[in-house]
Amino acid sequence: MWPLTVPPPPPPLLLLLLLCSGLAGQTLFQSPEEGWQLYTSAQAPDGKCICTAVIPAQSTCSRDGRSRELRQLMGKVQNVSQSMEVLELRTYRDLQYVRSMETLMRSLDARLRAADGSLSAKSFQELKDRMSELLPLSSVLEQYKADTRTIVRLREEVRNLSSSLAAIQEEMGAYGYEDLQRRVMALEARLHACAQKLGCGKLTGVSNPITVRAMGSRFGSWMTDTMAPSADSRVWYMDGYYKGRRVLEFRTLGDFIKGQNFIQHLLPQPWAGTGHVVYNGSLFYNKYQSNVVVKYHFRSRSVLVQRSLPGAGYNNTFPYSWGGFSDMDFMVDESGLWAVYTTNQNAGNIVVSRLDPHTLEVVRSWDTGYPKRSAGEAFMICGVLYVTNSHLAGAKVYFAYFTNTSSYEYTDVPFHNQYSHISMLDYNPRERALYTWNNGHQVLYNVTLFHVISTAGDP
């Protein structure tokens, strides 16, 4: 058993400037004792992002307790205001980009009008096609402008609310406290809704690691349910990479850190590898010594469905570079359930398949052309498979395959492998974070995505 090493929580109401490179409004860590939450905000122009430590208000009847709550609420307003400022910087940057596209569109329009009959039919058609591709940018630009106006209004509201709270704090009273608290919560919800419009994007950075706990053997996996509501913070823990059947379910992340308040599930069939995933209340895993996918439902403690993955290698036939029966890796991103594996027909190259979570049937498959034995680990974000070039120190995100265009590119995204042996790496779309098992340590990474706002009606 590894010793429990968890850093103490930060002081209350402290704005932390960290190289966390994350998305606004996503909870990275929560302390059960202090009730504080660490939120990541938009990325600033200098490459950093603002993380805010937020202490939620707690009801109490004493005068001292209410005063403390007011101070906490004041700090929360300041945190939201800071997040809005950073989001405004990003909106301004993206707005400049879209405006440049609008200029290009107008230039093309002017060229079309000036050309009239002087262009060949082929050239004229090419210009028209280019114009049609750029037309949606007009509506995107309008959305950027609207978002910018919204942020200005939100900042003004927070400024007024902060002044009101300051006056109340001077009087050490609690008049209108509940109403002020509701207004702050509403402002925070609107900020998060604005940030969520950023949607999917391309991976451009991975943060420094956040060690949550050191527990178990060198290999294993841990995860949360990507489809659960935000209030559900259960953690599942599976130690080892083959023939295991015991799954521990911790009530909260705080309980997982302390090793308390958990129940045990005994799987009817043992697992192979560490590529398991929890999705909508069920565990998806590879049955030991087979290419069978098993869907185990936690609440009913039963197998709902199991199905062979056609042609998939198993039993260390096509593992990742570290071995460990990692032939089959299951993942969940914003678009659903995926399986990453290899077949003999693909000559050892990675195949990524979209699975129906109810029947486990393959909906569609892609041959990425990347040799699986050369991959350290892999994860999916927004329909894109990202592959690391090693499981050891010095690893980086080296390859990306885009399922929407069936194309790939080589990348160079640094990835700090702190404990030098990663045996599990998965993206959680709910938290916008990477979960890893690194040499007996359970570790989180935040991610930076380059976002493009979708217009109404886009898929």
GROMACS .gro file of C-alpha atoms in nm:
model
  459
    1MET     CA    1   0.000   0.000   0.000
    2TRP     CA    2   0.139   0.339  -0.097
    3PRO     CA    3   0.133   0.618   0.162
    4LEU     CA    4  -0.145   0.873   0.138
    5THR     CA    5  -0.002   1.207   0.030
    6VAL     CA    6  -0.250   1.482  -0.040
    7PRO     CA    7  -0.158   1.852  -0.035
    8PRO     CA    8  -0.354   2.068   0.212
    9PRO     CA    9  -0.634   2.284   0.070
   10PRO     CA   10  -0.551   2.642  -0.025
   11PRO     CA   11  -0.647   2.929   0.207
   12PRO     CA   12  -1.007   3.054   0.171
   13LEU     CA   13  -1.100   3.311  -0.092
   14LEU     CA   14  -0.760   3.296  -0.258
   15LEU     CA   15  -0.728   3.351  -0.632
   16LEU     CA   16  -0.463   3.110  -0.754
   17LEU     CA   17  -0.272   3.185  -1.074
   18LEU     CA   18  -0.165   2.843  -1.203
   19LEU     CA   19  -0.046   2.689  -1.526
   20CYS     CA   20  -0.363   2.481  -1.531
   21SER     CA   21  -0.465   2.564  -1.890
   22GLY     CA   22  -0.826   2.464  -1.849
   23LEU     CA   23  -1.184   2.551  -1.940
   24ALA     CA   24  -1.399   2.789  -1.740
   25GLY     CA   25  -1.622   2.649  -1.472
   26GLN     CA   26  -1.493   2.293  -1.452
   27THR     CA   27  -1.434   2.153  -1.100
   28LEU     CA   28  -1.094   1.992  -1.073
   29PHE     CA   29  -1.084   1.916  -0.702
   30GLN     CA   30  -1.310   1.948  -0.402
   31SER     CA   31  -1.230   1.918  -0.035
   32PRO     CA   32  -1.505   1.753   0.172
   33GLU     CA   33  -1.391   1.916   0.496
   34GLU     CA   34  -1.351   2.275   0.381
   35GLY     CA   35  -1.619   2.268   0.112
   36TRP     CA   36  -1.393   2.453  -0.129
   37GLN     CA   37  -1.377   2.389  -0.502
   38LEU     CA   38  -1.102   2.459  -0.751
   39TYR     CA   39  -1.236   2.602  -1.076
   40THR     CA   40  -1.035   2.658  -1.391
   41SER     CA   41  -1.103   2.954  -1.612
   42ALA     CA   42  -1.031   3.058  -1.967
   43GLN     CA   43  -0.674   3.068  -2.086
   44ALA     CA   44  -0.509   3.408  -2.069
   45PRO     CA   45  -0.303   3.556  -2.358
   46ASP     CA   46   0.026   3.481  -2.179
   47GLY     CA   47  -0.050   3.108  -2.179
   48LYS     CA   48  -0.163   3.090  -1.818
   49CYS     CA   49  -0.512   3.056  -1.685
   50ILE     CA   50  -0.683   3.179  -1.373
   51CYS     CA   51  -0.789   2.914  -1.124
   52THR     CA   52  -1.025   3.024  -0.850
   53ALA     CA   53  -1.061   2.858  -0.513
   54VAL     CA   54  -1.428   2.895  -0.424
   55ILE     CA   55  -1.577   2.839  -0.081
   56PRO     CA   56  -1.954   2.790  -0.109
   57ALA     CA   57  -2.173   2.957   0.150
   58GLN     CA   58  -2.292   2.736   0.434
   59SER     CA   59  -2.600   2.819   0.640
   60THR     CA   60  -2.553   2.890   1.008
   61CYS     CA   61  -2.757   3.065   1.274
   62SER     CA   62  -2.481   3.243   1.464
   63ARG     CA   63  -2.386   3.603   1.395
   64ASP     CA   64  -2.017   3.508   1.355
   65GLY     CA   65  -2.107   3.232   1.114
   66ARG     CA   66  -2.317   3.465   0.898
   67SER     CA   67  -2.037   3.719   0.885
   68ARG     CA   68  -1.798   3.447   0.775
   69GLU     CA   69  -2.043   3.347   0.503
   70LEU     CA   70  -2.061   3.704   0.383
   71ARG     CA   71  -1.685   3.718   0.352
   72GLN     CA   72  -1.690   3.392   0.160
   73LEU     CA   73  -1.963   3.523  -0.068
   74MET     CA   74  -1.764   3.839  -0.134
   75GLY     CA   75  -1.467   3.627  -0.235
   76LYS     CA   76  -1.686   3.420  -0.464
   77VAL     CA   77  -1.811   3.731  -0.641
   78GLN     CA   78  -1.452   3.840  -0.691
   79ASN     CA   79  -1.365   3.497  -0.831
   80VAL     CA   80  -1.654   3.504  -1.079
   81SER     CA   81  -1.558   3.855  -1.182
   82GLN     CA   82  -1.199   3.743  -1.242
   83SER     CA   83  -1.320   3.450  -1.451
   84MET     CA   84  -1.533   3.684  -1.659
   85GLU     CA   85  -1.235   3.907  -1.727
   86VAL     CA   86  -1.029   3.617  -1.854
   87LEU     CA   87  -1.322   3.490  -2.061
   88GLU     CA   88  -1.355   3.837  -2.205
   89LEU     CA   89  -0.990   3.826  -2.312
   90ARG     CA   90  -1.047   3.499  -2.493
   91THR     CA   91  -1.368   3.623  -2.653
   92TYR     CA   92  -1.182   3.930  -2.779
   93ARG     CA   93  -0.906   3.712  -2.926
   94ASP     CA   94  -1.154   3.486  -3.101
   95LEU     CA   95  -1.353   3.786  -3.220
   96GLN     CA   96  -1.041   3.926  -3.390
   97TYR     CA   97  -0.998   3.593  -3.567
   98VAL     CA   98  -1.355   3.585  -3.689
   99ARG     CA   99  -1.333   3.947  -3.805
  100SER     CA  100  -1.032   3.857  -4.015
  101MET     CA  101  -1.241   3.584  -4.175
  102GLU     CA  102  -1.516   3.836  -4.240
  103THR     CA  103  -1.264   4.059  -4.415
  104LEU     CA  104  -1.159   3.767  -4.631
  105MET     CA  105  -1.520   3.696  -4.716
  106ARG     CA  106  -1.580   4.055  -4.822
  107SER     CA  107  -1.263   4.049  -5.029
  108LEU     CA  108  -1.381   3.742  -5.211
  109ASP     CA  109  -1.721   3.899  -5.266
  110ALA     CA  110  -1.560   4.210  -5.414
  111ARG     CA  111  -1.345   3.992  -5.639
  112LEU     CA  112  -1.651   3.809  -5.763
  113ARG     CA  113  -1.832   4.130  -5.840
  114ALA     CA  114  -1.532   4.283  -6.016
  115ALA     CA  115  -1.453   3.972  -6.217
  116ASP     CA  116  -1.798   3.944  -6.374
  117GLY     CA  117  -1.730   3.767  -6.704
  118SER     CA  118  -1.351   3.794  -6.709
  119LEU     CA  119  -1.298   3.466  -6.519
  120SER     CA  120  -1.322   3.122  -6.666
  121ALA     CA  121  -1.622   2.916  -6.569
  122LYS     CA  122  -1.405   2.687  -6.358
  123SER     CA  123  -1.236   2.973  -6.169
  124PHE     CA  124  -1.567   3.143  -6.116
  125GLN     CA  125  -1.717   2.826  -5.970
  126GLU     CA  126  -1.418   2.780  -5.739
  127LEU     CA  127  -1.465   3.129  -5.603
  128LYS     CA  128  -1.835   3.067  -5.551
  129ASP     CA  129  -1.759   2.746  -5.363
  130ARG     CA  130  -1.511   2.933  -5.143
  131MET     CA  131  -1.771   3.196  -5.070
  132SER     CA  132  -2.030   2.940  -4.972
  133GLU     CA  133  -1.785   2.789  -4.722
  134LEU     CA  134  -1.729   3.127  -4.560
  135LEU     CA  135  -2.092   3.234  -4.536
  136PRO     CA  136  -2.156   3.067  -4.195
  137LEU     CA  137  -1.889   3.292  -4.045
  138SER     CA  138  -2.131   3.584  -4.054
  139SER     CA  139  -2.363   3.419  -3.803
  140VAL     CA  140  -2.062   3.311  -3.593
  141LEU     CA  141  -1.944   3.672  -3.585
  142GLU     CA  142  -2.284   3.788  -3.468
  143GLN     CA  143  -2.273   3.533  -3.189
  144TYR     CA  144  -1.929   3.655  -3.081
  145LYS     CA  145  -2.058   4.010  -3.072
  146ALA     CA  146  -2.359   3.906  -2.865
  147ASP     CA  147  -2.140   3.714  -2.622
  148THR     CA  148  -1.915   4.015  -2.583
  149ARG     CA  149  -2.213   4.233  -2.491
  150THR     CA  150  -2.332   3.968  -2.246
  151ILE     CA  151  -1.996   3.960  -2.072
  152VAL     CA  152  -1.999   4.338  -2.036
  153ARG     CA  153  -2.342   4.319  -1.872
  154LEU     CA  154  -2.233   4.039  -1.641
  155ARG     CA  155  -1.929   4.233  -1.530
  156GLU     CA  156  -2.144   4.533  -1.448
  157GLU     CA  157  -2.382   4.317  -1.242
  158VAL     CA  158  -2.095   4.165  -1.048
  159ARG     CA  159  -1.949   4.510  -0.987
  160ASN     CA  160  -2.281   4.633  -0.844
  161LEU     CA  161  -2.324   4.319  -0.635
  162SER     CA  162  -1.973   4.349  -0.498
  163SER     CA  163  -2.046   4.704  -0.386
  164SER     CA  164  -2.364   4.590  -0.211
  165LEU     CA  165  -2.178   4.313  -0.032
  166ALA     CA  166  -1.906   4.554   0.078
  167ALA     CA  167  -2.165   4.780   0.237
  168ILE     CA  168  -2.328   4.486   0.418
  169GLN     CA  169  -1.992   4.364   0.538
  170GLU     CA  170  -1.916   4.705   0.689
  171GLU     CA  171  -2.237   4.695   0.888
  172MET     CA  172  -2.171   4.330   0.986
  173GLY     CA  173  -2.533   4.255   0.918
  174ALA     CA  174  -2.709   3.997   0.706
  175TYR     CA  175  -2.998   4.189   0.552
  176GLY     CA  176  -3.093   4.041   0.212
  177TYR     CA  177  -2.828   3.772   0.239
  178GLU     CA  178  -3.036   3.497   0.079
  179ASP     CA  179  -3.130   3.718  -0.214
  180LEU     CA  180  -2.769   3.817  -0.269
  181GLN     CA  181  -2.664   3.454  -0.257
  182ARG     CA  182  -2.921   3.362  -0.523
  183ARG     CA  183  -2.798   3.646  -0.745
  184VAL     CA  184  -2.438   3.525  -0.717
  185MET     CA  185  -2.540   3.169  -0.801
  186ALA     CA  186  -2.738   3.292  -1.101
  187LEU     CA  187  -2.442   3.496  -1.223
  188GLU     CA  188  -2.212   3.196  -1.187
  189ALA     CA  189  -2.456   2.976  -1.380
  190ARG     CA  190  -2.474   3.231  -1.662
  191LEU     CA  191  -2.097   3.250  -1.677
  192HIS     CA  192  -2.069   2.872  -1.699
  193ALA     CA  193  -2.338   2.861  -1.968
  194CYS     CA  194  -2.143   3.116  -2.169
  195ALA     CA  195  -1.825   2.912  -2.131
  196GLN     CA  196  -2.002   2.593  -2.238
  197LYS     CA  197  -2.081   2.755  -2.574
  198LEU     CA  198  -1.715   2.710  -2.651
  199GLY     CA  199  -1.794   2.340  -2.692
  200CYS     CA  200  -1.545   2.105  -2.851
  201GLY     CA  201  -1.199   2.197  -2.966
  202LYS     CA  202  -0.855   2.078  -3.064
  203LEU     CA  203  -0.608   1.974  -2.793
  204THR     CA  204  -0.327   2.229  -2.762
  205GLY     CA  205  -0.195   2.169  -2.411
  206VAL     CA  206  -0.185   1.936  -2.110
  207SER     CA  207  -0.131   2.080  -1.763
  208ASN     CA  208   0.114   1.971  -1.499
  209PRO     CA  209  -0.007   1.664  -1.305
  210ILE     CA  210  -0.224   1.685  -0.994
  211THR     CA  211  -0.162   1.384  -0.771
  212VAL     CA  212  -0.486   1.287  -0.599
  213ARG     CA  213  -0.368   0.975  -0.420
  214ALA     CA  214  -0.097   0.706  -0.411
  215MET     CA  215  -0.274   0.373  -0.374
  216GLY     CA  216  -0.249   0.020  -0.508
  217SER     CA  217  -0.007  -0.159  -0.736
  218ARG     CA  218   0.191  -0.030  -1.032
  219PHE     CA  219  -0.098  -0.091  -1.274
  220GLY     CA  220  -0.468  -0.015  -1.249
  221SER     CA  221  -0.746   0.227  -1.335
  222TRP     CA  222  -0.974   0.476  -1.163
  223MET     CA  223  -1.258   0.684  -1.300
  224THR     CA  224  -1.584   0.873  -1.246
  225ASP     CA  225  -1.908   0.840  -1.444
  226THR     CA  226  -1.891   1.074  -1.742
  227MET     CA  227  -2.273   1.088  -1.767
  228ALA     CA  228  -2.353   1.144  -1.399
  229PRO     CA  229  -2.483   1.483  -1.278
  230SER     CA  230  -2.230   1.718  -1.124
  231ALA     CA  231  -2.352   1.636  -0.773
  232ASP     CA  232  -2.254   1.271  -0.824
  233SER     CA  233  -1.881   1.250  -0.753
  234ARG     CA  234  -1.849   0.873  -0.703
  235VAL     CA  235  -1.511   0.722  -0.786
  236TRP     CA  236  -1.448   0.366  -0.907
  237TYR     CA  237  -1.115   0.196  -0.843
  238MET     CA  238  -0.980  -0.122  -1.009
  239ASP     CA  239  -0.633  -0.238  -0.903
  240GLY     CA  240  -0.428  -0.459  -1.136
  241TYR     CA  241  -0.439  -0.533  -1.508
  242TYR     CA  242  -0.558  -0.893  -1.541
  243LYS     CA  243  -0.783  -1.155  -1.377
  244GLY     CA  244  -0.922  -0.895  -1.134
  245ARG     CA  245  -1.288  -0.896  -1.030
  246ARG     CA  246  -1.305  -0.651  -0.738
  247VAL     CA  247  -1.428  -0.297  -0.808
  248LEU     CA  248  -1.438  -0.042  -0.524
  249GLU     CA  249  -1.699   0.233  -0.544
  250PHE     CA  250  -1.624   0.539  -0.327
  251ARG     CA  251  -1.905   0.778  -0.241
  252THR     CA  252  -1.707   1.095  -0.321
  253LEU     CA  253  -1.361   1.201  -0.434
  254GLY     CA  254  -1.290   1.305  -0.077
  255ASP     CA  255  -1.377   0.956   0.042
  256PHE     CA  256  -1.148   0.809  -0.222
  257ILE     CA  257  -0.862   1.026  -0.100
  258LYS     CA  258  -0.921   0.908   0.258
  259GLY     CA  259  -0.994   0.547   0.164
  260GLN     CA  260  -1.333   0.546   0.338
  261ASN     CA  261  -1.706   0.509   0.262
  262PHE     CA  262  -1.685   0.258  -0.020
  263ILE     CA  263  -1.871  -0.050  -0.134
  264GLN     CA  264  -1.737  -0.347  -0.325
  265HIS     CA  265  -1.860  -0.495  -0.652
  266LEU     CA  266  -1.748  -0.845  -0.744
  267LEU     CA  267  -1.763  -0.885  -1.121
  268PRO     CA  268  -1.900  -1.218  -1.247
  269GLN     CA  269  -1.619  -1.233  -1.505
  270PRO     CA  270  -1.258  -1.113  -1.461
  271TRP     CA  271  -1.115  -0.821  -1.656
  272ALA     CA  272  -0.811  -0.779  -1.879
  273GLY     CA  273  -0.609  -0.460  -1.916
  274THR     CA  274  -0.683  -0.119  -1.766
  275GLY     CA  275  -0.895   0.034  -2.043
  276HIS     CA  276  -1.222   0.026  -1.850
  277VAL     CA  277  -1.474   0.309  -1.845
  278VAL     CA  278  -1.787   0.395  -1.643
  279TYR     CA  279  -2.065   0.535  -1.858
  280ASN     CA  280  -2.421   0.611  -1.746
  281GLY     CA  281  -2.414   0.382  -1.443
  282SER     CA  282  -2.242   0.086  -1.610
  283LEU     CA  283  -1.886  -0.042  -1.630
  284PHE     CA  284  -1.755  -0.137  -1.975
  285TYR     CA  285  -1.455  -0.371  -1.972
  286ASN     CA  286  -1.272  -0.645  -2.164
  287LYS     CA  287  -1.337  -0.999  -2.040
  288TYR     CA  288  -1.012  -1.179  -1.956
  289GLN     CA  289  -0.865  -1.402  -2.232
  290SER     CA  290  -1.126  -1.297  -2.488
  291ASN     CA  291  -1.224  -1.012  -2.719
  292VAL     CA  292  -1.560  -0.986  -2.543
  293VAL     CA  293  -1.690  -0.647  -2.424
  294VAL     CA  294  -1.888  -0.669  -2.098
  295LYS     CA  295  -2.141  -0.410  -1.977
  296TYR     CA  296  -2.187  -0.447  -1.601
  297HIS     CA  297  -2.462  -0.240  -1.433
  298PHE     CA  298  -2.362  -0.123  -1.085
  299ARG     CA  299  -2.708  -0.068  -0.938
  300SER     CA  300  -2.848  -0.408  -1.035
  301ARG     CA  301  -2.507  -0.576  -0.992
  302SER     CA  302  -2.558  -0.769  -1.312
  303VAL     CA  303  -2.424  -0.801  -1.666
  304LEU     CA  304  -2.667  -0.627  -1.900
  305VAL     CA  305  -2.501  -0.732  -2.225
  306GLN     CA  306  -2.174  -0.876  -2.356
  307ARG     CA  307  -2.055  -0.902  -2.712
  308SER     CA  308  -1.745  -1.006  -2.902
  309LEU     CA  309  -1.564  -0.725  -3.083
  310PRO     CA  310  -1.515  -0.869  -3.434
  311GLY     CA  311  -1.152  -0.949  -3.512
  312ALA     CA  312  -1.013  -0.765  -3.209
  313GLY     CA  313  -0.685  -0.896  -3.073
  314TYR     CA  314  -0.663  -0.995  -2.707
  315ASN     CA  315  -0.438  -1.162  -2.448
  316ASN     CA  316  -0.139  -0.933  -2.524
  317THR     CA  317  -0.162  -0.982  -2.900
  318PHE     CA  318  -0.180  -0.609  -2.976
  319PRO     CA  319  -0.124  -0.418  -2.647
  320TYR     CA  320   0.010  -0.068  -2.592
  321SER     CA  321   0.386  -0.039  -2.552
  322TRP     CA  322   0.370  -0.124  -2.181
  323GLY     CA  323   0.190  -0.457  -2.236
  324GLY     CA  324  -0.044  -0.547  -1.953
  325PHE     CA  325  -0.318  -0.711  -2.166
  326SER     CA  326  -0.404  -0.361  -2.292
  327ASP     CA  327  -0.532  -0.492  -2.626
  328MET     CA  328  -0.873  -0.328  -2.586
  329ASP     CA  329  -0.926   0.024  -2.451
  330PHE     CA  330  -1.273   0.175  -2.394
  331MET     CA  331  -1.328   0.550  -2.388
  332VAL     CA  332  -1.604   0.808  -2.359
  333ASP     CA  333  -1.599   1.160  -2.499
  334GLU     CA  334  -1.859   1.426  -2.577
  335SER     CA  335  -2.012   1.211  -2.851
  336GLY     CA  336  -2.038   0.872  -2.680
  337LEU     CA  337  -1.871   0.534  -2.627
  338TRP     CA  338  -1.560   0.422  -2.820
  339ALA     CA  339  -1.336   0.117  -2.839
  340VAL     CA  340  -0.969   0.130  -2.941
  341TYR     CA  341  -0.808  -0.200  -3.044
  342THR     CA  342  -0.629  -0.376  -3.332
  343THR     CA  343  -0.705  -0.664  -3.568
  344ASN     CA  344  -0.487  -0.893  -3.779
  345GLN     CA  345  -0.649  -0.744  -4.088
  346ASN     CA  346  -0.520  -0.401  -3.985
  347ALA     CA  347  -0.164  -0.530  -3.952
  348GLY     CA  348  -0.135  -0.414  -3.593
  349ASN     CA  349  -0.256  -0.058  -3.656
  350ILE     CA  350  -0.496   0.110  -3.417
  351VAL     CA  351  -0.865   0.076  -3.500
  352VAL     CA  352  -1.113   0.311  -3.335
  353SER     CA  353  -1.481   0.210  -3.332
  354ARG     CA  354  -1.791   0.391  -3.216
  355LEU     CA  355  -2.005   0.153  -3.006
  356ASP     CA  356  -2.376   0.151  -2.933
  357PRO     CA  357  -2.379   0.166  -2.549
  358HIS     CA  358  -2.701  -0.038  -2.530
  359THR     CA  359  -2.616  -0.328  -2.764
  360LEU     CA  360  -2.235  -0.295  -2.785
  361GLU     CA  361  -2.262  -0.325  -3.163
  362VAL     CA  362  -2.004  -0.144  -3.373
  363VAL     CA  363  -2.163   0.163  -3.532
  364ARG     CA  364  -1.860   0.262  -3.742
  365SER     CA  365  -1.486   0.193  -3.748
  366TRP     CA  366  -1.175   0.380  -3.863
  367ASP     CA  367  -0.826   0.245  -3.935
  368THR     CA  368  -0.588   0.511  -3.805
  369GLY     CA  369  -0.272   0.363  -3.961
  370TYR     CA  370  -0.081   0.409  -3.634
  371PRO     CA  371   0.091   0.094  -3.492
  372LYS     CA  372  -0.058   0.017  -3.152
  373ARG     CA  373   0.261  -0.133  -3.006
  374SER     CA  374   0.428   0.205  -3.066
  375ALA     CA  375   0.163   0.387  -2.863
  376GLY     CA  376   0.204   0.450  -2.492
  377GLU     CA  377  -0.165   0.521  -2.430
  378ALA     CA  378  -0.456   0.694  -2.607
  379PHE     CA  379  -0.768   0.898  -2.528
  380MET     CA  380  -1.062   1.054  -2.716
  381ILE     CA  381  -1.165   1.422  -2.708
  382CYS     CA  382  -1.448   1.547  -2.929
  383GLY     CA  383  -1.423   1.258  -3.173
  384VAL     CA  384  -1.045   1.288  -3.205
  385LEU     CA  385  -0.814   1.005  -3.096
  386TYR     CA  386  -0.495   1.136  -2.933
  387VAL     CA  387  -0.202   0.897  -2.894
  388THR     CA  388   0.108   0.932  -2.675
  389ASN     CA  389   0.440   0.808  -2.809
  390SER     CA  390   0.545   0.638  -2.484
  391HIS     CA  391   0.427   0.528  -2.141
  392LEU     CA  392   0.758   0.629  -1.983
  393ALA     CA  393   0.920   0.959  -1.887
  394GLY     CA  394   0.947   1.204  -2.176
  395ALA     CA  395   0.613   1.103  -2.325
  396LYS     CA  396   0.414   1.349  -2.532
  397VAL     CA  397   0.089   1.352  -2.729
  398TYR     CA  398   0.232   1.263  -3.067
  399PHE     CA  399  -0.053   1.165  -3.301
  400ALA     CA  400  -0.414   1.273  -3.360
  401TYR     CA  401  -0.678   1.100  -3.573
  402PHE     CA  402  -0.991   1.296  -3.666
  403THR     CA  403  -1.290   1.066  -3.711
  404ASN     CA  404  -1.507   1.340  -3.863
  405THR     CA  405  -1.271   1.374  -4.161
  406SER     CA  406  -1.095   1.035  -4.148
  407SER     CA  407  -0.762   1.218  -4.145
  408TYR     CA  408  -0.464   1.240  -3.911
  409GLU     CA  409  -0.177   1.466  -3.814
  410TYR     CA  410   0.136   1.441  -3.601
  411THR     CA  411   0.132   1.661  -3.293
  412ASP     CA  412   0.382   1.777  -3.033
  413VAL     CA  413   0.196   1.839  -2.707
  414PRO     CA  414   0.422   1.808  -2.400
  415PHE     CA  415   0.298   1.564  -2.137
  416HIS     CA  416   0.468   1.553  -1.797
  417ASN     CA  417   0.492   1.187  -1.692
  418GLN     CA  418   0.578   1.254  -1.328
  419TYR     CA  419   0.603   0.895  -1.202
  420SER     CA  420   0.748   0.748  -1.521
  421HIS     CA  421   0.505   0.464  -1.596
  422ILE     CA  422   0.150   0.535  -1.717
  423SER     CA  423  -0.075   0.229  -1.745
  424MET     CA  424  -0.409   0.407  -1.785
  425LEU     CA  425  -0.504   0.736  -1.950
  426ASP     CA  426  -0.864   0.848  -2.007
  427TYR     CA  427  -1.043   1.175  -2.081
  428ASN     CA  428  -1.351   1.271  -1.879
  429PRO     CA  429  -1.574   1.506  -2.083
  430ARG     CA  430  -1.780   1.607  -1.780
  431GLU     CA  431  -1.477   1.743  -1.597
  432ARG     CA  432  -1.263   1.824  -1.903
  433ALA     CA  433  -0.972   1.641  -1.739
  434LEU     CA  434  -0.746   1.343  -1.801
  435TYR     CA  435  -0.747   1.060  -1.546
  436THR     CA  436  -0.426   0.857  -1.524
  437TRP     CA  437  -0.280   0.570  -1.324
  438ASN     CA  438   0.091   0.640  -1.301
  439ASN     CA  439   0.307   0.387  -1.119
  440GLY     CA  440   0.064   0.342  -0.831
  441HIS     CA  441  -0.045   0.709  -0.827
  442GLN     CA  442  -0.389   0.837  -0.924
  443VAL     CA  443  -0.329   1.158  -1.114
  444LEU     CA  444  -0.535   1.427  -1.290
  445TYR     CA  445  -0.435   1.653  -1.580
  446ASN     CA  446  -0.627   1.951  -1.707
  447VAL     CA  447  -0.640   2.018  -2.082
  448THR     CA  448  -0.637   2.323  -2.305
  449LEU     CA  449  -0.858   2.310  -2.614
  450PHE     CA  450  -0.872   2.551  -2.907
  451HIS     CA  451  -1.244   2.619  -2.935
  452VAL     CA  452  -1.466   2.706  -3.228
  453ILE     CA  453  -1.820   2.820  -3.145
  454SER     CA  454  -2.083   2.637  -3.350
  455THR     CA  455  -2.362   2.833  -3.511
  456ALA     CA  456  -2.728   2.747  -3.466
  457GLY     CA  457  -2.827   2.444  -3.669
  458ASP     CA  458  -2.477   2.298  -3.686
  459PRO     CA  459  -2.449   1.930  -3.590
   0.00000   0.00000   0.00000
